[in-house]
Amino acid sequence: MLKNGCPGSQEIKQPKPEDIRCRHCGREVEIWSDETERKCKFCGKLNTRVIGQTCLDWCAFAKECVGEEKYRRLKAGRGN
Ligand SMILES: [Zn+2]
Ligand SMILES: [Zn+2]
């Protein structure tokens, strides 16, 4: 039924780059929309962030929507 996943899984299934500001050196770091952490290419330090609401929060089929590997990684990144 949910062959293509729900809207909340799009950013995870088809990640796109976003710019965040490195909290260590203040420069712009590219992070993909399915990533919870990214090493800054300027200072080499790790930036972590919390991904906003995705299908993981409310979808009973989240594991199928985003795939098991990403599901586990994102769940782990949330610390719960
Ligand atoms: Zn940096
Ligand atoms: Zn879903």
GROMACS .gro file of N, CA, C and O and ligand atoms in nm:
model
  322
    1MET      N    1   0.081  -0.122   0.000
    1MET     CA    2   0.000   0.000   0.000
    1MET      C    3   0.084   0.126   0.000
    1MET      O    4   0.082   0.206  -0.090
    2LEU      N    5   0.169   0.143   0.100
    2LEU     CA    6   0.251   0.263   0.102
    2LEU      C    7   0.381   0.241   0.024
    2LEU      O    8   0.491   0.255   0.075
    3LYS      N    9   0.365   0.209  -0.101
    3LYS     CA   10   0.482   0.174  -0.182
    3LYS      C   11   0.583   0.287  -0.193
    3LYS      O   12   0.703   0.265  -0.192
    4ASN      N   13   0.535   0.408  -0.206
    4ASN     CA   14   0.627   0.520  -0.221
    4ASN      C   15   0.653   0.594  -0.090
    4ASN      O   16   0.716   0.697  -0.088
    5GLY      N   17   0.602   0.537   0.017
    5GLY     CA   18   0.619   0.604   0.144
    5GLY      C   19   0.527   0.723   0.154
    5GLY      O   20   0.458   0.759   0.060
    6CYS      N   21   0.525   0.783   0.271
    6CYS     CA   22   0.438   0.898   0.292
    6CYS      C   23   0.521   1.026   0.278
    6CYS      O   24   0.642   1.021   0.273
    7PRO      N   25   0.455   1.141   0.276
    7PRO     CA   26   0.528   1.267   0.257
    7PRO      C   27   0.640   1.288   0.358
    7PRO      O   28   0.744   1.343   0.325
    8GLY      N   29   0.619   1.242   0.480
    8GLY     CA   30   0.719   1.260   0.584
    8GLY      C   31   0.847   1.184   0.562
    8GLY      O   32   0.946   1.206   0.630
    9SER      N   33   0.847   1.093   0.467
    9SER     CA   34   0.969   1.015   0.444
    9SER      C   35   1.048   1.065   0.324
    9SER      O   36   1.157   1.016   0.297
   10GLN      N   37   0.994   1.162   0.253
   10GLN     CA   38   1.060   1.208   0.131
   10GLN      C   39   1.201   1.264   0.156
   10GLN      O   40   1.294   1.238   0.081
   11GLU      N   41   1.214   1.342   0.261
   11GLU     CA   42   1.344   1.406   0.287
   11GLU      C   43   1.449   1.304   0.327
   11GLU      O   44   1.567   1.330   0.318
   12ILE      N   45   1.401   1.191   0.373
   12ILE     CA   46   1.495   1.086   0.413
   12ILE      C   47   1.527   0.995   0.296
   12ILE      O   48   1.640   0.957   0.274
   13LYS      N   49   1.425   0.967   0.218
   13LYS     CA   50   1.447   0.880   0.102
   13LYS      C   51   1.518   0.951  -0.011
   13LYS      O   52   1.595   0.893  -0.085
   14GLN      N   53   1.487   1.080  -0.027
   14GLN     CA   54   1.553   1.158  -0.132
   14GLN      C   55   1.617   1.279  -0.066
   14GLN      O   56   1.566   1.391  -0.075
   15PRO      N   57   1.728   1.254   0.001
   15PRO     CA   58   1.789   1.362   0.078
   15PRO      C   59   1.836   1.476  -0.010
   15PRO      O   60   1.877   1.455  -0.124
   16LYS      N   61   1.826   1.596   0.044
   16LYS     CA   62   1.882   1.709  -0.027
   16LYS      C   63   1.973   1.786   0.067
   16LYS      O   64   1.956   1.783   0.189
   17PRO      N   65   2.071   1.854   0.010
   17PRO     CA   66   2.166   1.924   0.095
   17PRO      C   67   2.107   2.049   0.158
   17PRO      O   68   2.028   2.119   0.096
   18GLU      N   69   2.145   2.073   0.281
   18GLU     CA   70   2.105   2.195   0.350
   18GLU      C   71   2.231   2.256   0.409
   18GLU      O   72   2.327   2.187   0.434
   19ASP      N   73   2.227   2.386   0.428
   19ASP     CA   74   2.341   2.450   0.492
   19ASP      C   75   2.311   2.478   0.638
   19ASP      O   76   2.207   2.535   0.671
   20ILE      N   77   2.402   2.434   0.723
   20ILE     CA   78   2.390   2.472   0.863
   20ILE      C   79   2.517   2.547   0.900
   20ILE      O   80   2.616   2.543   0.827
   21ARG      N   81   2.514   2.617   1.009
   21ARG     CA   82   2.631   2.691   1.053
   21ARG      C   83   2.705   2.607   1.157
   21ARG      O   84   2.645   2.562   1.253
   22CYS      N   85   2.832   2.587   1.132
   22CYS     CA   86   2.912   2.510   1.226
   22CYS      C   87   2.911   2.580   1.361
   22CYS      O   88   2.940   2.698   1.370
   23ARG      N   89   2.879   2.504   1.464
   23ARG     CA   90   2.870   2.569   1.594
   23ARG      C   91   3.008   2.589   1.657
   23ARG      O   92   3.020   2.652   1.760
   24HIS      N   93   3.108   2.537   1.590
   24HIS     CA   94   3.244   2.551   1.644
   24HIS      C   95   3.320   2.666   1.579
   24HIS      O   96   3.389   2.742   1.644
   25CYS      N   97   3.308   2.678   1.447
   25CYS     CA   98   3.384   2.783   1.378
   25CYS      C   99   3.294   2.883   1.306
   25CYS      O  100   3.341   2.984   1.256
   26GLY      N  101   3.163   2.855   1.300
   26GLY     CA  102   3.070   2.952   1.244
   26GLY      C  103   3.060   2.953   1.092
   26GLY      O  104   2.989   3.034   1.035
   27ARG      N  105   3.133   2.863   1.026
   27ARG     CA  106   3.124   2.861   0.881
   27ARG      C  107   3.012   2.769   0.834
   27ARG      O  108   2.961   2.690   0.910
   28GLU      N  109   2.978   2.781   0.706
   28GLU     CA  110   2.866   2.701   0.656
   28GLU      C  111   2.909   2.560   0.621
   28GLU      O  112   3.009   2.539   0.553
   29VAL      N  113   2.832   2.467   0.669
   29VAL     CA  114   2.859   2.326   0.647
   29VAL      C  115   2.738   2.266   0.578
   29VAL      O  116   2.624   2.295   0.615
   30GLU      N  117   2.764   2.186   0.478
   30GLU     CA  118   2.654   2.121   0.408
   30GLU      C  119   2.616   1.992   0.480
   30GLU      O  120   2.701   1.909   0.509
   31ILE      N  121   2.489   1.980   0.509
   31ILE     CA  122   2.440   1.857   0.572
   31ILE      C  123   2.322   1.808   0.491
   31ILE      O  124   2.245   1.887   0.437
   32TRP      N  125   2.311   1.677   0.478
   32TRP     CA  126   2.200   1.622   0.400
   32TRP      C  127   2.078   1.606   0.489
   32TRP      O  128   2.092   1.586   0.610
   33SER      N  129   1.964   1.615   0.429
   33SER     CA  130   1.841   1.617   0.507
   33SER      C  131   1.814   1.487   0.583
   33SER      O  132   1.727   1.483   0.668
   34ASP      N  133   1.889   1.382   0.552
   34ASP     CA  134   1.870   1.259   0.627
   34ASP      C  135   1.982   1.235   0.728
   34ASP      O  136   1.991   1.128   0.785
   35GLU      N  137   2.065   1.336   0.748
   35GLU     CA  138   2.179   1.318   0.838
   35GLU      C  139   2.157   1.389   0.971
   35GLU      O  140   2.108   1.501   0.974
   36THR      N  141   2.199   1.324   1.076
   36THR     CA  142   2.188   1.388   1.208
   36THR      C  143   2.322   1.445   1.252
   36THR      O  144   2.328   1.519   1.349
   37GLU      N  145   2.429   1.409   1.183
   37GLU     CA  146   2.557   1.467   1.218
   37GLU      C  147   2.647   1.481   1.097
   37GLU      O  148   2.634   1.408   0.999
   38ARG      N  149   2.735   1.579   1.104
   38ARG     CA  150   2.823   1.607   0.991
   38ARG      C  151   2.948   1.673   1.045
   38ARG      O  152   2.943   1.764   1.127
   39LYS      N  153   3.061   1.622   0.999
   39LYS     CA  154   3.187   1.680   1.041
   39LYS      C  155   3.214   1.806   0.959
   39LYS      O  156   3.201   1.805   0.837
   40CYS      N  157   3.252   1.911   1.025
   40CYS     CA  158   3.282   2.036   0.956
   40CYS      C  159   3.410   2.020   0.876
   40CYS      O  160   3.511   1.973   0.926
   41LYS      N  161   3.402   2.060   0.748
   41LYS     CA  162   3.521   2.044   0.664
   41LYS      C  163   3.627   2.151   0.692
   41LYS      O  164   3.740   2.140   0.647
   42PHE      N  165   3.591   2.253   0.764
   42PHE     CA  166   3.687   2.359   0.796
   42PHE      C  167   3.762   2.331   0.925
   42PHE      O  168   3.883   2.341   0.930
   43CYS      N  169   3.690   2.297   1.030
   43CYS     CA  170   3.756   2.277   1.158
   43CYS      C  171   3.760   2.131   1.201
   43CYS      O  172   3.826   2.096   1.297
   44GLY      N  173   3.689   2.044   1.128
   44GLY     CA  174   3.696   1.901   1.157
   44GLY      C  175   3.614   1.857   1.277
   44GLY      O  176   3.618   1.741   1.316
   45LYS      N  177   3.537   1.950   1.335
   45LYS     CA  178   3.457   1.911   1.452
   45LYS      C  179   3.318   1.868   1.409
   45LYS      O  180   3.268   1.906   1.304
   46LEU      N  181   3.256   1.792   1.497
   46LEU     CA  182   3.128   1.732   1.464
   46LEU      C  183   3.013   1.823   1.502
   46LEU      O  184   3.008   1.878   1.612
   47ASN      N  185   2.922   1.840   1.409
   47ASN     CA  186   2.798   1.911   1.437
   47ASN      C  187   2.684   1.811   1.438
   47ASN      O  188   2.671   1.731   1.346
   48THR      N  189   2.601   1.817   1.538
   48THR     CA  190   2.485   1.729   1.541
   48THR      C  191   2.359   1.815   1.541
   48THR      O  192   2.361   1.931   1.578
   49ARG      N  193   2.254   1.756   1.496
   49ARG     CA  194   2.127   1.829   1.495
   49ARG      C  195   2.014   1.729   1.507
   49ARG      O  196   2.032   1.609   1.490
   50VAL      N  197   1.899   1.781   1.535
   50VAL     CA  198   1.781   1.697   1.544
   50VAL      C  199   1.699   1.720   1.417
   50VAL      O  200   1.671   1.834   1.381
   51ILE      N  201   1.668   1.615   1.350
   51ILE     CA  202   1.584   1.627   1.231
   51ILE      C  203   1.441   1.656   1.275
   51ILE      O  204   1.395   1.603   1.375
   52GLY      N  205   1.375   1.741   1.200
   52GLY     CA  206   1.238   1.777   1.236
   52GLY      C  207   1.142   1.660   1.223
   52GLY      O  208   1.183   1.547   1.204
   53GLN      N  209   1.018   1.689   1.231
   53GLN     CA  210   0.917   1.584   1.225
   53GLN      C  211   0.926   1.508   1.093
   53GLN      O  212   0.921   1.567   0.986
   54THR      N  213   0.940   1.382   1.104
   54THR     CA  214   0.937   1.299   0.984
   54THR      C  215   0.837   1.187   1.008
   54THR      O  216   0.778   1.178   1.116
   55CYS      N  217   0.824   1.105   0.913
   55CYS     CA  218   0.730   0.995   0.925
   55CYS      C  219   0.766   0.904   1.042
   55CYS      O  220   0.682   0.834   1.095
   56LEU      N  221   0.893   0.911   1.088
   56LEU     CA  222   0.933   0.829   1.202
   56LEU      C  223   0.854   0.861   1.327
   56LEU      O  224   0.841   0.778   1.416
   57ASP      N  225   0.803   0.984   1.334
   57ASP     CA  226   0.732   1.025   1.454
   57ASP      C  227   0.588   0.978   1.459
   57ASP      O  228   0.531   0.965   1.566
   58TRP      N  229   0.531   0.957   1.343
   58TRP     CA  230   0.388   0.929   1.347
   58TRP      C  231   0.342   0.815   1.258
   58TRP      O  232   0.227   0.775   1.262
   59CYS      N  233   0.433   0.762   1.179
   59CYS     CA  234   0.390   0.665   1.080
   59CYS      C  235   0.413   0.522   1.128
   59CYS      O  236   0.522   0.487   1.169
   60ALA      N  237   0.310   0.443   1.123
   60ALA     CA  238   0.321   0.305   1.167
   60ALA      C  239   0.407   0.222   1.073
   60ALA      O  240   0.456   0.116   1.109
   61PHE      N  241   0.427   0.273   0.953
   61PHE     CA  242   0.505   0.199   0.855
   61PHE      C  243   0.642   0.261   0.831
   61PHE      O  244   0.705   0.237   0.729
   62ALA      N  245   0.686   0.342   0.925
   62ALA     CA  246   0.810   0.418   0.907
   62ALA      C  247   0.926   0.331   0.862
   62ALA      O  248   1.006   0.370   0.777
   63LYS      N  249   0.935   0.215   0.918
   63LYS     CA  250   1.047   0.127   0.884
   63LYS      C  251   1.046   0.093   0.735
   63LYS      O  252   1.149   0.089   0.671
   64GLU      N  253   0.926   0.071   0.683
   64GLU     CA  254   0.917   0.044   0.539
   64GLU      C  255   0.934   0.171   0.456
   64GLU      O  256   0.990   0.169   0.348
   65CYS      N  257   0.884   0.280   0.508
   65CYS     CA  258   0.889   0.407   0.434
   65CYS      C  259   1.032   0.449   0.406
   65CYS      O  260   1.066   0.488   0.295
   66VAL      N  261   1.117   0.442   0.506
   66VAL     CA  262   1.252   0.496   0.490
   66VAL      C  263   1.357   0.386   0.474
   66VAL      O  264   1.470   0.415   0.441
   67GLY      N  265   1.318   0.264   0.499
   67GLY     CA  266   1.414   0.155   0.492
   67GLY      C  267   1.471   0.126   0.630
   67GLY      O  268   1.491   0.217   0.710
   68GLU      N  269   1.499   0.000   0.654
   68GLU     CA  270   1.539  -0.041   0.789
   68GLU      C  271   1.669   0.024   0.836
   68GLU      O  272   1.682   0.067   0.949
   69GLU      N  273   1.766   0.034   0.745
   69GLU     CA  274   1.897   0.088   0.784
   69GLU      C  275   1.885   0.234   0.830
   69GLU      O  276   1.938   0.274   0.933
   70LYS      N  277   1.814   0.314   0.752
   70LYS     CA  278   1.798   0.455   0.789
   70LYS      C  279   1.710   0.470   0.911
   70LYS      O  280   1.733   0.556   0.994
   71TYR      N  281   1.612   0.385   0.920
   71TYR     CA  282   1.524   0.388   1.035
   71TYR      C  283   1.604   0.371   1.164
   71TYR      O  284   1.592   0.449   1.257
   72ARG      N  285   1.690   0.272   1.166
   72ARG     CA  286   1.771   0.245   1.285
   72ARG      C  287   1.866   0.359   1.315
   72ARG      O  288   1.882   0.402   1.427
   73ARG      N  289   1.929   0.412   1.209
   73ARG     CA  290   2.026   0.518   1.228
   73ARG      C  291   1.960   0.644   1.283
   73ARG      O  292   2.010   0.709   1.373
   74LEU      N  293   1.843   0.676   1.229
   74LEU     CA  294   1.776   0.799   1.273
   74LEU      C  295   1.719   0.783   1.413
   74LEU      O  296   1.722   0.875   1.493
   75LYS      N  297   1.671   0.667   1.442
   75LYS     CA  298   1.621   0.642   1.578
   75LYS      C  299   1.734   0.654   1.677
   75LYS      O  300   1.721   0.714   1.784
   76ALA      N  301   1.848   0.599   1.643
   76ALA     CA  302   1.964   0.606   1.731
   76ALA      C  303   2.007   0.751   1.749
   76ALA      O  304   2.043   0.794   1.858
   77GLY      N  305   2.002   0.829   1.641
   77GLY     CA  306   2.042   0.969   1.647
   77GLY      C  307   1.955   1.052   1.738
   77GLY      O  308   1.995   1.158   1.784
   78ARG      N  309   1.836   1.005   1.761
   78ARG     CA  310   1.745   1.079   1.848
   78ARG      C  311   1.764   1.046   1.994
   78ARG      O  312   1.710   1.111   2.081
   79GLY      N  313   1.837   0.941   2.020
   79GLY     CA  314   1.865   0.904   2.156
   79GLY      C  315   1.745   0.849   2.231
   79GLY      O  316   1.739   0.858   2.352
   80ASN      N  317   1.652   0.790   2.158
   80ASN     CA  318   1.546   0.722   2.231
   80ASN      C  319   1.500   0.595   2.162
   80ASN      O  320   1.544   0.560   2.057
   81ZN      ZN  321   3.370   2.425   1.183
   82ZN      ZN  322   0.577   0.681   0.667
   0.00000   0.00000   0.00000
